[in-house]
PDB file of C-alpha atoms in Angstrom:
ATOM      1  CA  MET C 490     -23.807 -30.285 -23.782  1.00 48.00           C
ATOM      2  CA  VAL C 491     -25.159 -27.131 -25.359  1.00 49.00           C
ATOM      3  CA  ASP C 492     -23.191 -25.670 -28.247  1.00 51.00           C
ATOM      4  CA  ASP C 493     -22.431 -21.939 -28.095  1.00 51.00           C
ATOM      5  CA  ASN C 494     -24.402 -21.466 -31.316  1.00 55.00           C
ATOM      6  CA  GLN C 495     -27.533 -22.792 -29.608  1.00 60.00           C
ATOM      7  CA  LYS C 496     -27.331 -20.435 -26.630  1.00 57.00           C
ATOM      8  CA  PRO C 497     -29.245 -17.175 -26.751  1.00 63.00           C
ATOM      9  CA  GLU C 498     -27.057 -14.123 -27.375  1.00 66.00           C
ATOM     10  CA  GLU C 499     -27.892 -12.660 -23.959  1.00 59.00           C
ATOM     11  CA  VAL C 500     -26.597 -15.794 -22.173  1.00 58.00           C
ATOM     12  CA  ILE C 501     -23.348 -15.765 -24.167  1.00 59.00           C
ATOM     13  CA  ARG C 502     -22.821 -12.065 -23.401  1.00 58.00           C
ATOM     14  CA  MET C 503     -23.459 -12.602 -19.661  1.00 55.00           C
ATOM     15  CA  GLU C 504     -20.970 -15.498 -19.558  1.00 55.00           C
ATOM     16  CA  GLN C 505     -18.350 -13.360 -21.276  1.00 56.00           C
ATOM     17  CA  GLU C 506     -18.955 -10.515 -18.803  1.00 50.00           C
ATOM     18  CA  ASP C 507     -18.480 -12.959 -15.906  1.00 45.00           C
ATOM     19  CA  ASP C 508     -15.193 -14.128 -17.413  1.00 42.00           C
ATOM     20  CA  ASP C 509     -14.105 -10.533 -17.969  1.00 38.00           C
ATOM     21  CA  GLU C 510     -14.941  -9.641 -14.373  1.00 39.00           C
ATOM     22  CA  GLU C 511     -12.188 -11.948 -13.126  1.00 39.00           C
ATOM     23  CA  PHE C 512      -9.440 -10.636 -15.358  1.00 40.00           C
ATOM     24  CA  VAL C 513     -10.272  -7.002 -15.991  1.00 41.00           C
ATOM     25  CA  GLY C 514      -9.784  -6.313 -12.278  1.00 43.00           C
ATOM     26  CA  LEU C 515      -6.049  -6.797 -12.787  1.00 66.00           C
ATOM     27  CA  ASN C 516      -5.705  -5.100 -16.149  1.00 70.00           C
ATOM     28  CA  VAL C 517      -2.187  -4.039 -15.183  1.00 77.00           C
ATOM     29  CA  ASP C 518       1.083  -4.257 -17.104  1.00 80.00           C
ATOM     30  CA  SER C 519       2.945  -7.473 -16.336  1.00 80.00           C
ATOM     31  CA  ASP C 520       6.059  -5.441 -15.456  1.00 82.00           C
ATOM     32  CA  LEU C 521       4.157  -3.890 -12.573  1.00 84.00           C
ATOM     33  CA  LEU C 522       2.692  -7.204 -11.430  1.00 83.00           C
ATOM     34  CA  GLU C 523       6.189  -8.689 -11.321  1.00 84.00           C
ATOM     35  CA  LEU C 524       7.207  -6.015  -8.797  1.00 86.00           C
ATOM     36  CA  VAL C 525       5.006  -7.464  -6.062  1.00 86.00           C
ATOM     37  CA  PRO C 526       7.098 -10.580  -5.275  1.00 85.00           C
ATOM     38  CA  ILE C 527      10.286  -8.508  -5.476  1.00 85.00           C
ATOM     39  CA  LEU C 528       9.073  -5.812  -3.077  1.00 87.00           C
ATOM     40  CA  PHE C 529       6.932  -7.861  -0.706  1.00 84.00           C
ATOM     41  CA  LYS C 530       8.786 -10.774   0.845  1.00 79.00           C
ATOM     42  CA  THR C 531       6.033 -12.656   2.691  1.00 80.00           C
ATOM     43  CA  GLU C 532       2.660 -14.022   1.660  1.00 81.00           C
ATOM     44  CA  PRO C 533       0.733 -11.900   4.207  1.00 81.00           C
ATOM     45  CA  GLU C 534       2.376  -8.725   2.849  1.00 83.00           C
ATOM     46  CA  VAL C 535       1.388  -9.696  -0.698  1.00 83.00           C
ATOM     47  CA  GLU C 536      -2.177 -10.428   0.428  1.00 85.00           C
ATOM     48  CA  VAL C 537      -2.488  -7.099   2.233  1.00 84.00           C
ATOM     49  CA  PHE C 538      -1.187  -5.278  -0.839  1.00 85.00           C
ATOM     50  CA  TYR C 539      -3.572  -7.010  -3.256  1.00 84.00           C
ATOM     51  CA  ASP C 540      -6.519  -6.655  -0.862  1.00 83.00           C
ATOM     52  CA  GLY C 541      -5.895  -2.921  -0.723  1.00 81.00           C
ATOM     53  CA  PHE C 542      -5.530  -2.704  -4.483  1.00 77.00           C
ATOM     54  CA  LEU C 543      -8.687  -4.719  -5.179  1.00 78.00           C
ATOM     55  CA  GLU C 544     -10.649  -2.675  -2.658  1.00 75.00           C
ATOM     56  CA  ARG C 545      -9.460   0.461  -4.401  1.00 72.00           C
ATOM     57  CA  ILE C 546     -10.573  -0.625  -7.872  1.00 70.00           C
ATOM     58  CA  GLN C 547     -13.855  -2.235  -6.832  1.00 72.00           C
ATOM     59  CA  VAL C 548     -15.263   1.195  -6.116  1.00 70.00           C
ATOM     60  CA  ASP C 549     -15.405   1.976  -9.839  1.00 61.00           C
ATOM     61  CA  LYS C 550     -16.763  -1.116 -11.635  1.00 64.00           C
ATOM     62  CA  LYS C 551     -17.860   0.736 -14.789  1.00 54.00           C
ATOM     63  CA  VAL C 552     -14.314   1.897 -15.447  1.00 48.00           C
ATOM     64  CA  ARG C 553     -12.996  -1.638 -14.989  1.00 57.00           C
ATOM     65  CA  LYS C 554     -15.217  -2.982 -17.749  1.00 61.00           C
ATOM     66  CA  HIS C 555     -13.803  -0.665 -20.418  1.00 54.00           C
ATOM     67  CA  GLN C 556     -11.060  -2.187 -22.546  1.00 40.00           C
ATOM     68  CA  ASP C 557      -8.973   0.997 -22.715  1.00 56.00           C
ATOM     69  CA  ASN C 558      -8.629   1.179 -18.952  1.00 65.00           C
ATOM     70  CA  ARG C 559      -5.072  -0.167 -18.581  1.00 73.00           C
ATOM     71  CA  LYS C 560      -3.531   3.260 -18.015  1.00 78.00           C
ATOM     72  CA  ARG C 561      -5.892   3.966 -15.100  1.00 75.00           C
ATOM     73  CA  MET C 562      -5.289   0.522 -13.648  1.00 76.00           C
ATOM     74  CA  ASN C 563      -1.521   1.015 -13.883  1.00 78.00           C
ATOM     75  CA  GLU C 564      -1.878   4.354 -12.093  1.00 78.00           C
ATOM     76  CA  ALA C 565      -4.012   2.806  -9.347  1.00 78.00           C
ATOM     77  CA  PHE C 566      -1.510  -0.047  -8.970  1.00 81.00           C
ATOM     78  CA  LEU C 567       1.391   2.398  -8.677  1.00 83.00           C
ATOM     79  CA  ASP C 568      -0.537   4.528  -6.192  1.00 81.00           C
ATOM     80  CA  GLU C 569      -1.076   1.431  -4.058  1.00 82.00           C
ATOM     81  CA  LEU C 570       2.640   0.530  -4.282  1.00 88.00           C
ATOM     82  CA  LEU C 571       3.533   4.078  -3.230  1.00 86.00           C
ATOM     83  CA  LYS C 572       1.719   3.481   0.057  1.00 85.00           C
ATOM     84  CA  TYR C 573       4.434   0.973   0.936  1.00 85.00           C
ATOM     85  CA  TYR C 574       7.574   2.022  -0.962  1.00 85.00           C
ATOM     86  CA  ASP C 575       9.086   5.233  -2.253  1.00 85.00           C
ATOM     87  CA  ILE C 576       9.414   5.863  -5.975  1.00 84.00           C
ATOM     88  CA  ASP C 577      13.176   5.168  -6.005  1.00 84.00           C
ATOM     89  CA  THR C 578      12.690   1.697  -4.517  1.00 86.00           C
ATOM     90  CA  ILE C 579       9.943   0.933  -7.050  1.00 84.00           C
ATOM     91  CA  ASN C 580      12.146   2.160  -9.924  1.00 85.00           C
ATOM     92  CA  GLU C 581      15.057   0.013  -8.729  1.00 85.00           C
ATOM     93  CA  ALA C 582      12.797  -3.019  -8.617  1.00 82.00           C
ATOM     94  CA  LEU C 583      11.449  -2.177 -12.084  1.00 82.00           C
ATOM     95  CA  ASN C 584      15.008  -2.063 -13.384  1.00 81.00           C
ATOM     96  CA  ASN C 585      15.565  -5.638 -12.148  1.00 70.00           C
ATOM     97  CA  LYS C 586      17.504  -4.585  -9.093  1.00 55.00           C
ATOM     98  CA  THR C 587      16.237  -6.537  -6.135  1.00 50.00           C
ATOM     99  CA  VAL C 588      15.890  -4.716  -2.859  1.00 48.00           C
ATOM    100  CA  SER C 589      18.406  -6.205  -0.468  1.00 50.00           C
ATOM    101  CA  GLU C 590      17.493  -6.782   3.150  1.00 48.00           C
ATOM    102  CA  GLU C 591      20.491  -4.695   4.215  1.00 46.00           C
ATOM    103  CA  ASP C 592      19.089  -1.659   2.414  1.00 49.00           C
ATOM    104  CA  LYS C 593      15.661  -2.087   3.937  1.00 50.00           C
ATOM    105  CA  LEU C 594      16.680  -2.611   7.559  1.00 50.00           C
ATOM    106  CA  ALA C 595      18.364  -0.073   9.768  1.00 51.00           C
ATOM    107  CA  GLY C 596      21.970  -0.767  10.608  1.00 55.00           C
ATOM    108  CA  GLY C 597      23.185  -1.353  14.158  1.00 62.00           C
ATOM    109  CA  GLN C 598      24.054   2.283  14.831  1.00 70.00           C
ATOM    110  CA  GLU C 599      20.860   3.614  13.240  1.00 74.00           C
ATOM    111  CA  GLU C 600      18.834   1.213  15.361  1.00 73.00           C
ATOM    112  CA  LYS C 601      20.570   2.414  18.534  1.00 76.00           C
ATOM    113  CA  ASP C 602      19.958   6.053  17.545  1.00 81.00           C
ATOM    114  CA  VAL C 603      16.240   5.395  17.028  1.00 81.00           C
ATOM    115  CA  ASP C 604      16.032   3.544  20.345  1.00 80.00           C
ATOM    116  CA  ARG C 605      17.762   6.440  22.121  1.00 85.00           C
ATOM    117  CA  LEU C 606      15.424   8.955  20.454  1.00 87.00           C
ATOM    118  CA  LEU C 607      12.329   7.005  21.506  1.00 86.00           C
ATOM    119  CA  ARG C 608      13.535   6.668  25.103  1.00 86.00           C
ATOM    120  CA  LYS C 609      14.295  10.398  25.247  1.00 89.00           C
ATOM    121  CA  THR C 610      11.007  11.460  23.635  1.00 90.00           C
ATOM    122  CA  PHE C 611       8.527   9.282  25.504  1.00 89.00           C
ATOM    123  CA  LYS C 612       8.402   9.246  29.311  1.00 86.00           C
ATOM    124  CA  ASN C 613       7.189   5.661  29.627  1.00 88.00           C
ATOM    125  CA  LYS C 614       5.715   2.710  27.751  1.00 86.00           C
ATOM    126  CA  MET C 615       2.179   3.964  28.272  1.00 90.00           C
ATOM    127  CA  GLU C 616       2.920   7.273  26.556  1.00 91.00           C
ATOM    128  CA  PHE C 617       4.518   5.394  23.654  1.00 89.00           C
ATOM    129  CA  ARG C 618       1.470   3.116  23.400  1.00 89.00           C
ATOM    130  CA  MET C 619      -0.774   6.180  23.252  1.00 91.00           C
ATOM    131  CA  PHE C 620       1.427   7.559  20.473  1.00 91.00           C
ATOM    132  CA  ILE C 621       0.998   4.335  18.465  1.00 89.00           C
ATOM    133  CA  THR C 622      -2.751   4.298  19.165  1.00 90.00           C
ATOM    134  CA  TYR C 623      -3.129   7.863  17.916  1.00 92.00           C
ATOM    135  CA  ILE C 624      -1.124   7.077  14.777  1.00 90.00           C
ATOM    136  CA  SER C 625      -3.384   4.109  14.025  1.00 88.00           C
ATOM    137  CA  GLN C 626      -6.484   6.181  14.636  1.00 91.00           C
ATOM    138  CA  PHE C 627      -5.382   9.040  12.388  1.00 91.00           C
ATOM    139  CA  MET C 628      -4.332   6.701   9.598  1.00 89.00           C
ATOM    140  CA  MET C 629      -7.560   4.708   9.709  1.00 90.00           C
ATOM    141  CA  GLU C 630     -10.100   7.459  10.316  1.00 91.00           C
ATOM    142  CA  PHE C 631      -8.560  10.337   8.383  1.00 91.00           C
ATOM    143  CA  HIS C 632      -6.392   8.366   5.919  1.00 90.00           C
ATOM    144  CA  ASP C 633      -3.320  10.330   6.988  1.00 89.00           C
ATOM    145  CA  THR C 634       0.128   9.240   5.868  1.00 89.00           C
ATOM    146  CA  PRO C 635       2.317   7.737   8.604  1.00 89.00           C
ATOM    147  CA  VAL C 636       4.290  10.990   8.863  1.00 89.00           C
ATOM    148  CA  GLU C 637       1.151  13.150   9.118  1.00 92.00           C
ATOM    149  CA  ALA C 638      -0.371  10.797  11.673  1.00 92.00           C
ATOM    150  CA  ALA C 639       2.830  10.812  13.738  1.00 91.00           C
ATOM    151  CA  ALA C 640       2.965  14.606  13.736  1.00 92.00           C
ATOM    152  CA  LYS C 641      -0.665  14.862  14.873  1.00 93.00           C
ATOM    153  CA  ALA C 642      -0.103  12.202  17.544  1.00 93.00           C
ATOM    154  CA  MET C 643       2.955  14.046  18.867  1.00 93.00           C
ATOM    155  CA  LYS C 644       0.990  17.320  19.010  1.00 94.00           C
ATOM    156  CA  ARG C 645      -1.827  15.608  20.873  1.00 94.00           C
ATOM    157  CA  LEU C 646       0.717  14.318  23.400  1.00 94.00           C
ATOM    158  CA  GLY C 647       2.040  17.867  23.843  1.00 93.00           C
ATOM    159  CA  LYS C 648       5.524  17.242  22.442  1.00 92.00           C
ATOM    160  CA  SER C 649       7.838  20.042  21.313  1.00 91.00           C
ATOM    161  CA  ASP C 650       8.437  20.923  17.676  1.00 88.00           C
ATOM    162  CA  ASN C 651      11.970  19.501  17.923  1.00 88.00           C
ATOM    163  CA  ASP C 652      10.628  16.167  19.185  1.00 90.00           C
ATOM    164  CA  ILE C 653       7.975  16.121  16.459  1.00 89.00           C
ATOM    165  CA  LEU C 654      10.579  16.801  13.776  1.00 89.00           C
ATOM    166  CA  ALA C 655      12.922  14.107  15.112  1.00 88.00           C
ATOM    167  CA  ILE C 656      10.226  11.426  15.273  1.00 90.00           C
ATOM    168  CA  THR C 657       8.630  12.297  11.922  1.00 89.00           C
ATOM    169  CA  SER C 658      12.011  12.241  10.171  1.00 86.00           C
ATOM    170  CA  VAL C 659      12.588   8.702  11.462  1.00 86.00           C
ATOM    171  CA  ILE C 660       9.121   7.638  10.312  1.00 86.00           C
ATOM    172  CA  ASP C 661       9.707   9.298   6.953  1.00 82.00           C
ATOM    173  CA  LYS C 662      12.848   7.161   6.487  1.00 80.00           C
ATOM    174  CA  ILE C 663      10.942   4.011   7.366  1.00 78.00           C
ATOM    175  CA  PHE C 664       7.984   4.667   5.085  1.00 71.00           C
TER     176      PHE C 664
END
């Protein structure tokens, strides 16, 4: 076994950089990291969140290697969380209030109202499928928010302003 003192300086520095590479990527306050299991209930949700976050920070490797980068990493982490939850939900979770399933899911009456709205707005299943397809396309290609994508999809389908407003308000509540 080779002692660290016998290794050339360059080799020691490269090994340290490799070690740093693993940990610097998540140079985020532990309070923020603890939010993930509170907000995301299933393993696939957690994986999708972290995949998105890691993809976001891998773009800028030089910034990751600086020691004073925690503030930027915290901001990037919060930005990624804001894709899934509103700021009030994140603050509640930060203040050790768990998000109850009842708060997250629509109640019986709300669910019936949404169902009625969808049936009234879309003529058939095919039109609804086109709506969903357009939303996916706008979100993926143009990085639109769900509300923006829904509004564009509704316009493309030739829906009235009242219909657009009704559907986007429901989507805004969900996301």
